Amino acid sequence: MSVTEPTTTHDLTAPQFVAHEGGKLEVRATKALRDQHDLSLLYTPGVADVCLAIQEDPDLSRRFTARNNTVAIVTDGTAVLGLGDIGPAAAMPVMEGKAVLFKTFAGVDAIPMCLESGSVDELVDSIVRIAPSFGGINLEDISAPRCFDLERRLRERLDIPVFHDDQHGTAIVVLAGLINACRVTDRQISSLKIVVGGAGAAGVAVTQLLQLAGATDVLVCDSRGIIGSHRNDLVAHKEMLAATTNASGRTGGLGDALVDADVYIGVSGGSVPEEQVAAMAEGPMIFALANPTPEVHPDLAHKYASVVATGRSDYPNQINNVLAFPGIFRGALDAGGVQISDEMKLAAARAIADMVAEPTAEQIVPPVFQDGVAEAVAAAVAAHAV
Amino acid sequence: MSVTEPTTTHDLTAPQFVAHEGGKLEVRATKALRDQHDLSLLYTPGVADVCLAIQEDPDLSRRFTARNNTVAIVTDGTAVLGLGDIGPAAAMPVMEGKAVLFKTFAGVDAIPMCLESGSVDELVDSIVRIAPSFGGINLEDISAPRCFDLERRLRERLDIPVFHDDQHGTAIVVLAGLINACRVTDRQISSLKIVVGGAGAAGVAVTQLLQLAGATDVLVCDSRGIIGSHRNDLVAHKEMLAATTNASGRTGGLGDALVDADVYIGVSGGSVPEEQVAAMAEGPMIFALANPTPEVHPDLAHKYASVVATGRSDYPNQINNVLAFPGIFRGALDAGGVQISDEMKLAAARAIADMVAEPTAEQIVPPVFQDGVAEAVAAAVAAHAV
């Protein structure tokens, strides 16, 4: 690469560019290197004993290197925010931002690993190969359905936590919000008719976690309508949804699914017409999470809903993954670098919900900058580690 | 992994272990994240514009991410210090130490990437895949002869600096020392009879760089003796040495090579008997760089030599790569992330030599903690970038 005049149409003097000048991360030494004595301890010859001790007992790498506090934020840039497949170099600002969140909220050292994309086989091989440097792997912004296979295979191959945040982070915060929405409206998750709009990474994980939390009546819609055993156009992860949701065999589109539904969770983008919102059950809960344009505008949703949540920071009830992932990894690392189980995800959701002292329709999740959320999540996650 | 009692024979309360407690690195945010406003600039929604601008013009990643100040220290742990093939996890303390040196001496953010080993093909694939996150690749402690192929192929595939420090860092500092040893003894590199003991990573690179600097009479010895066209047992990189050194067709062992030699550069380990040292030319230069046990003990070397250098910090003239690599990468990154050329290596060696104001037999290279060395190397390297 060489330095040339930028060829962008963007105004590089805008505040978001100024804020990104020089990037957002640095690597710092935690031990002072001032003189030959320091050098002999931190580097040769002293370092050799530390290496040999780790060779004898690999677990010591958790104590004498930074590994156990270090998470790789791994992406191939194929599904970045709402921007799509912009590639690894262009994904970097998001990953650096995520690393800032990891450090700020939970003291986790996170390193962006923006990978050239490839087959799932190739990505698995590369991530397994770099894993000895890390205490955990946060998968990020990797397109569906590849992300499902990738995560499953990495969990089989690695003995450190592997967590696809677009799936599970979203699901955990949605569940936290739903727990408090039920408290506010005096309902039970197990009795709710739930429609999940979107069958990608977030839709699948939200569905699974809500079911683990007791949801019994879930319909999932993709762009072709309600997923169920009547569909013969389904890829593997939607086949799985067909087998585990829609027990009553409903058919039709999202509008059909929403009739008499208690909950709509939009994780798909697109727009839900007002008449479909109006056809939901009395006082429904509407989580319209597409960003920046919710599937149901909050003003419209409030005409009908008892509780409204979005992904946006300028409306109440922001369903933001940052409430979950820093504490999730903090807890998994504190527990010794263990895999993140379903029980740990449920515990994290309950911990987030419990951080709202008195839930109201306008506050079903804590605000992002509320003190203590990551600590509470970490403690709950670590307590549920096996 | 789970937390268990350590099973090491090492005393974990020794100073070098205390110095390593919790590791030696952390990742820090360079921009403050205090409130929703900061979040909207450093993360969503502001980050999206930065991503899109980089998608339009990938060079902007050098400006708006930390990439251009970030180097991966890549090892597979197959040739760590003098410890051999101890694997990636046990190699981590060395790589963290190296990252501390990068930051302390040149402000470079370096990240240990300890890889599960594999074939050269597999390592190339993995390193190419992670390259979009980095402004440069420092290869480290990778066994020969794999390191030669690996570096060559990475240089072909990547448009960022790739530098195997065990080869070129060593060669640059050896050349710097030899430049000043010649000043002290009023000799010219071009007229020296030079013997390189060792035909691994360092031996090959030292030989090549000394030849680029004008050396004409170089013999390289491996464990079987002098390398030359008479040998029929040579792997590829030694075939190359046979073709480019030993023009006079010398045969025999290291002892034969050393007869009348002006310079011995030991990068092999082992021990050179006193009678072989005594058989060298009058007032030879002896660089016995094996660590911790030099091939010729400094006290013995001083009986014969005009100049003695080792790899040790407790004797004068420590040939230490840290004089080179921080400034080398600083210069290559400052020049726009360019490949490191032969001219840049020569310029770096001259810059290091010139940092010794008045060379003496006891000071042919600057001490590791002398101010300004990395800056001078960086300036020289950047000035010679194409």
XYZ file of N, CA, C and O in Angstrom, chain A residues 256-314:
236
model
N -50.351 -12.717 8.486
C -51.144 -13.816 9.050
C -50.596 -14.219 10.420
O -51.355 -14.501 11.352
N -49.256 -14.241 10.532
C -48.651 -14.640 11.798
C -49.016 -13.669 12.918
O -49.240 -14.073 14.064
N -49.090 -12.383 12.573
C -49.286 -11.364 13.607
C -50.716 -11.310 14.145
O -50.956 -10.717 15.207
N -51.674 -11.907 13.460
C -53.059 -11.854 13.937
C -53.127 -12.485 15.334
O -52.729 -13.634 15.532
N -53.563 -11.683 16.312
C -53.700 -12.131 17.714
C -52.377 -12.423 18.422
O -52.372 -12.984 19.524
N -51.246 -12.042 17.804
C -49.967 -12.281 18.471
C -49.782 -11.303 19.623
O -50.207 -10.151 19.564
N -49.103 -11.771 20.690
C -48.803 -10.911 21.839
C -47.484 -10.172 21.685
O -47.280 -9.124 22.308
N -46.588 -10.789 20.920
C -45.234 -10.233 20.817
C -44.790 -10.268 19.365
O -44.925 -11.297 18.687
N -44.233 -9.153 18.905
C -43.535 -9.140 17.614
C -42.087 -8.744 17.878
O -41.827 -7.722 18.510
N -41.189 -9.583 17.402
C -39.761 -9.272 17.522
C -39.194 -9.190 16.116
O -39.044 -10.198 15.424
N -38.935 -7.959 15.680
C -38.432 -7.757 14.323
C -36.914 -7.711 14.298
O -36.303 -6.870 14.940
N -36.335 -8.642 13.575
C -34.875 -8.671 13.421
C -34.530 -8.884 11.948
O -33.563 -9.555 11.604
N -35.337 -8.241 11.115
C -35.238 -8.535 9.685
C -35.055 -7.310 8.819
O -34.645 -7.415 7.672
N -35.358 -6.125 9.351
C -35.517 -4.978 8.469
C -36.874 -5.049 7.799
O -37.725 -5.856 8.179
N -37.088 -4.196 6.828
C -38.393 -4.132 6.187
C -39.358 -3.318 7.044
O -38.962 -2.702 8.037
N -40.613 -3.326 6.671
C -41.608 -2.479 7.321
C -42.906 -3.259 7.499
O -43.346 -3.946 6.582
N -43.474 -3.178 8.697
C -44.739 -3.858 8.976
C -45.866 -2.831 8.834
O -45.850 -1.799 9.511
N -46.855 -3.095 7.980
C -47.951 -2.122 7.780
C -48.797 -1.975 9.044
O -48.929 -2.917 9.831
N -49.410 -0.784 9.198
C -50.165 -0.509 10.416
C -51.294 -1.511 10.620
O -51.567 -1.925 11.746
N -51.964 -1.931 9.544
C -53.099 -2.840 9.748
C -52.662 -4.184 10.334
O -53.430 -4.837 11.035
N -51.416 -4.565 10.051
C -50.931 -5.818 10.640
C -50.625 -5.626 12.128
O -50.865 -6.507 12.948
N -50.096 -4.437 12.473
C -49.868 -4.138 13.888
C -51.210 -4.106 14.625
O -51.356 -4.643 15.727
N -52.193 -3.490 13.973
C -53.518 -3.347 14.596
C -54.193 -4.692 14.823
O -55.026 -4.841 15.726
N -53.797 -5.684 14.018
C -54.444 -7.001 14.120
C -53.864 -7.859 15.236
O -54.331 -8.964 15.499
N -52.806 -7.363 15.887
C -52.215 -8.130 16.995
C -53.184 -8.157 18.183
O -54.188 -7.457 18.200
N -52.860 -8.956 19.176
C -53.687 -9.050 20.377
C -53.687 -7.709 21.111
O -52.874 -6.824 20.821
N -54.541 -7.569 22.107
C -54.641 -6.339 22.902
C -53.302 -6.031 23.587
O -52.706 -6.912 24.215
N -52.830 -4.779 23.441
C -51.627 -4.326 24.159
C -50.411 -5.182 23.912
O -49.763 -5.661 24.848
N -50.057 -5.397 22.663
C -48.931 -6.294 22.384
C -47.598 -5.669 22.768
O -47.524 -4.473 23.068
N -46.579 -6.491 22.761
C -45.202 -6.020 22.939
C -44.547 -6.004 21.563
O -44.571 -7.008 20.858
N -43.982 -4.862 21.218
C -43.371 -4.727 19.893
C -41.895 -4.379 20.053
O -41.553 -3.324 20.583
N -41.058 -5.309 19.636
C -39.603 -5.102 19.629
C -39.194 -4.974 18.159
O -39.018 -5.979 17.474
N -39.074 -3.745 17.684
C -38.745 -3.505 16.267
C -37.273 -3.100 16.203
O -36.931 -1.938 16.372
N -36.402 -4.078 15.972
C -34.985 -3.916 16.277
C -34.114 -3.533 15.087
O -32.907 -3.343 15.239
N -34.707 -3.445 13.877
C -33.879 -3.065 12.729
C -33.309 -1.666 12.951
O -33.960 -0.797 13.516
N -32.078 -1.476 12.527
C -31.357 -0.235 12.739
C -30.803 0.253 11.410
O -30.215 -0.536 10.688
N -30.923 1.507 11.064
C -31.514 2.592 11.846
C -33.032 2.720 11.698
O -33.627 3.539 12.387
N -33.669 1.914 10.861
C -35.107 2.075 10.605
C -35.873 0.891 11.170
O -35.878 -0.187 10.575
N -36.515 1.071 12.325
C -37.272 -0.040 12.925
C -38.378 -0.535 11.985
O -38.941 0.243 11.202
N -38.705 -1.817 12.078
C -39.754 -2.415 11.247
C -41.110 -1.763 11.499
O -41.962 -1.707 10.615
N -41.313 -1.309 12.732
C -42.508 -0.533 13.082
C -42.002 0.756 13.722
O -41.250 0.700 14.705
N -42.369 1.892 13.195
C -41.901 3.131 13.808
C -42.432 3.216 15.235
O -43.595 2.900 15.488
N -41.602 3.649 16.180
C -42.038 3.681 17.585
C -43.332 4.470 17.791
O -44.181 4.072 18.608
N -43.527 5.559 17.057
C -44.750 6.350 17.235
C -45.979 5.532 16.833
O -47.014 5.562 17.512
N -45.842 4.798 15.748
C -46.935 3.929 15.315
C -47.138 2.792 16.323
O -48.265 2.485 16.725
N -46.044 2.183 16.738
C -46.144 1.053 17.661
C -46.885 1.456 18.933
O -47.719 0.698 19.453
N -46.576 2.669 19.427
C -47.196 3.112 20.673
C -48.711 3.279 20.564
O -49.405 3.303 21.589
N -49.249 3.411 19.356
C -50.708 3.495 19.218
C -51.389 2.213 19.687
O -52.544 2.219 20.087
N -50.660 1.109 19.627
C -51.268 -0.180 19.921
C -50.602 -0.918 21.082
O -51.262 -1.632 21.822
N -49.310 -0.716 21.232
C -48.535 -1.633 22.080
C -48.515 -1.196 23.537
O -48.605 -0.011 23.859
N -48.358 -2.162 24.417
C -48.134 -1.870 25.837
C -46.658 -1.587 26.110
O -46.314 -0.820 27.000
N -45.783 -2.225 25.340
C -44.340 -2.019 25.493
C -43.719 -1.957 24.098
O -44.037 -2.797 23.244
N -42.853 -0.977 23.898
C -42.170 -0.829 22.613
C -40.664 -0.766 22.865
O -40.211 -0.003 23.722
N -39.925 -1.545 22.104
C -38.463 -1.485 22.173
C -37.912 -1.368 20.759
O -38.541 -1.824 19.789
N -36.756 -0.735 20.636
C -36.083 -0.641 19.339
C -34.589 -0.893 19.548
O -34.132 -1.129 20.664
N -33.829 -0.784 18.471
C -32.378 -0.853 18.572
C -31.737 0.513 18.681
O -30.522 0.628 18.730
N -32.547 1.550 18.717
C -32.031 2.921 18.638
C -31.829 3.547 20.008
O -32.591 3.306 20.938
N -30.810 4.401 20.062
C -30.482 5.041 21.334
C -31.361 6.260 21.601
O -31.381 6.771 22.720
N -32.099 6.734 20.594
C -32.888 7.955 20.770
C -34.349 7.664 21.116
O -35.184 8.564 21.107
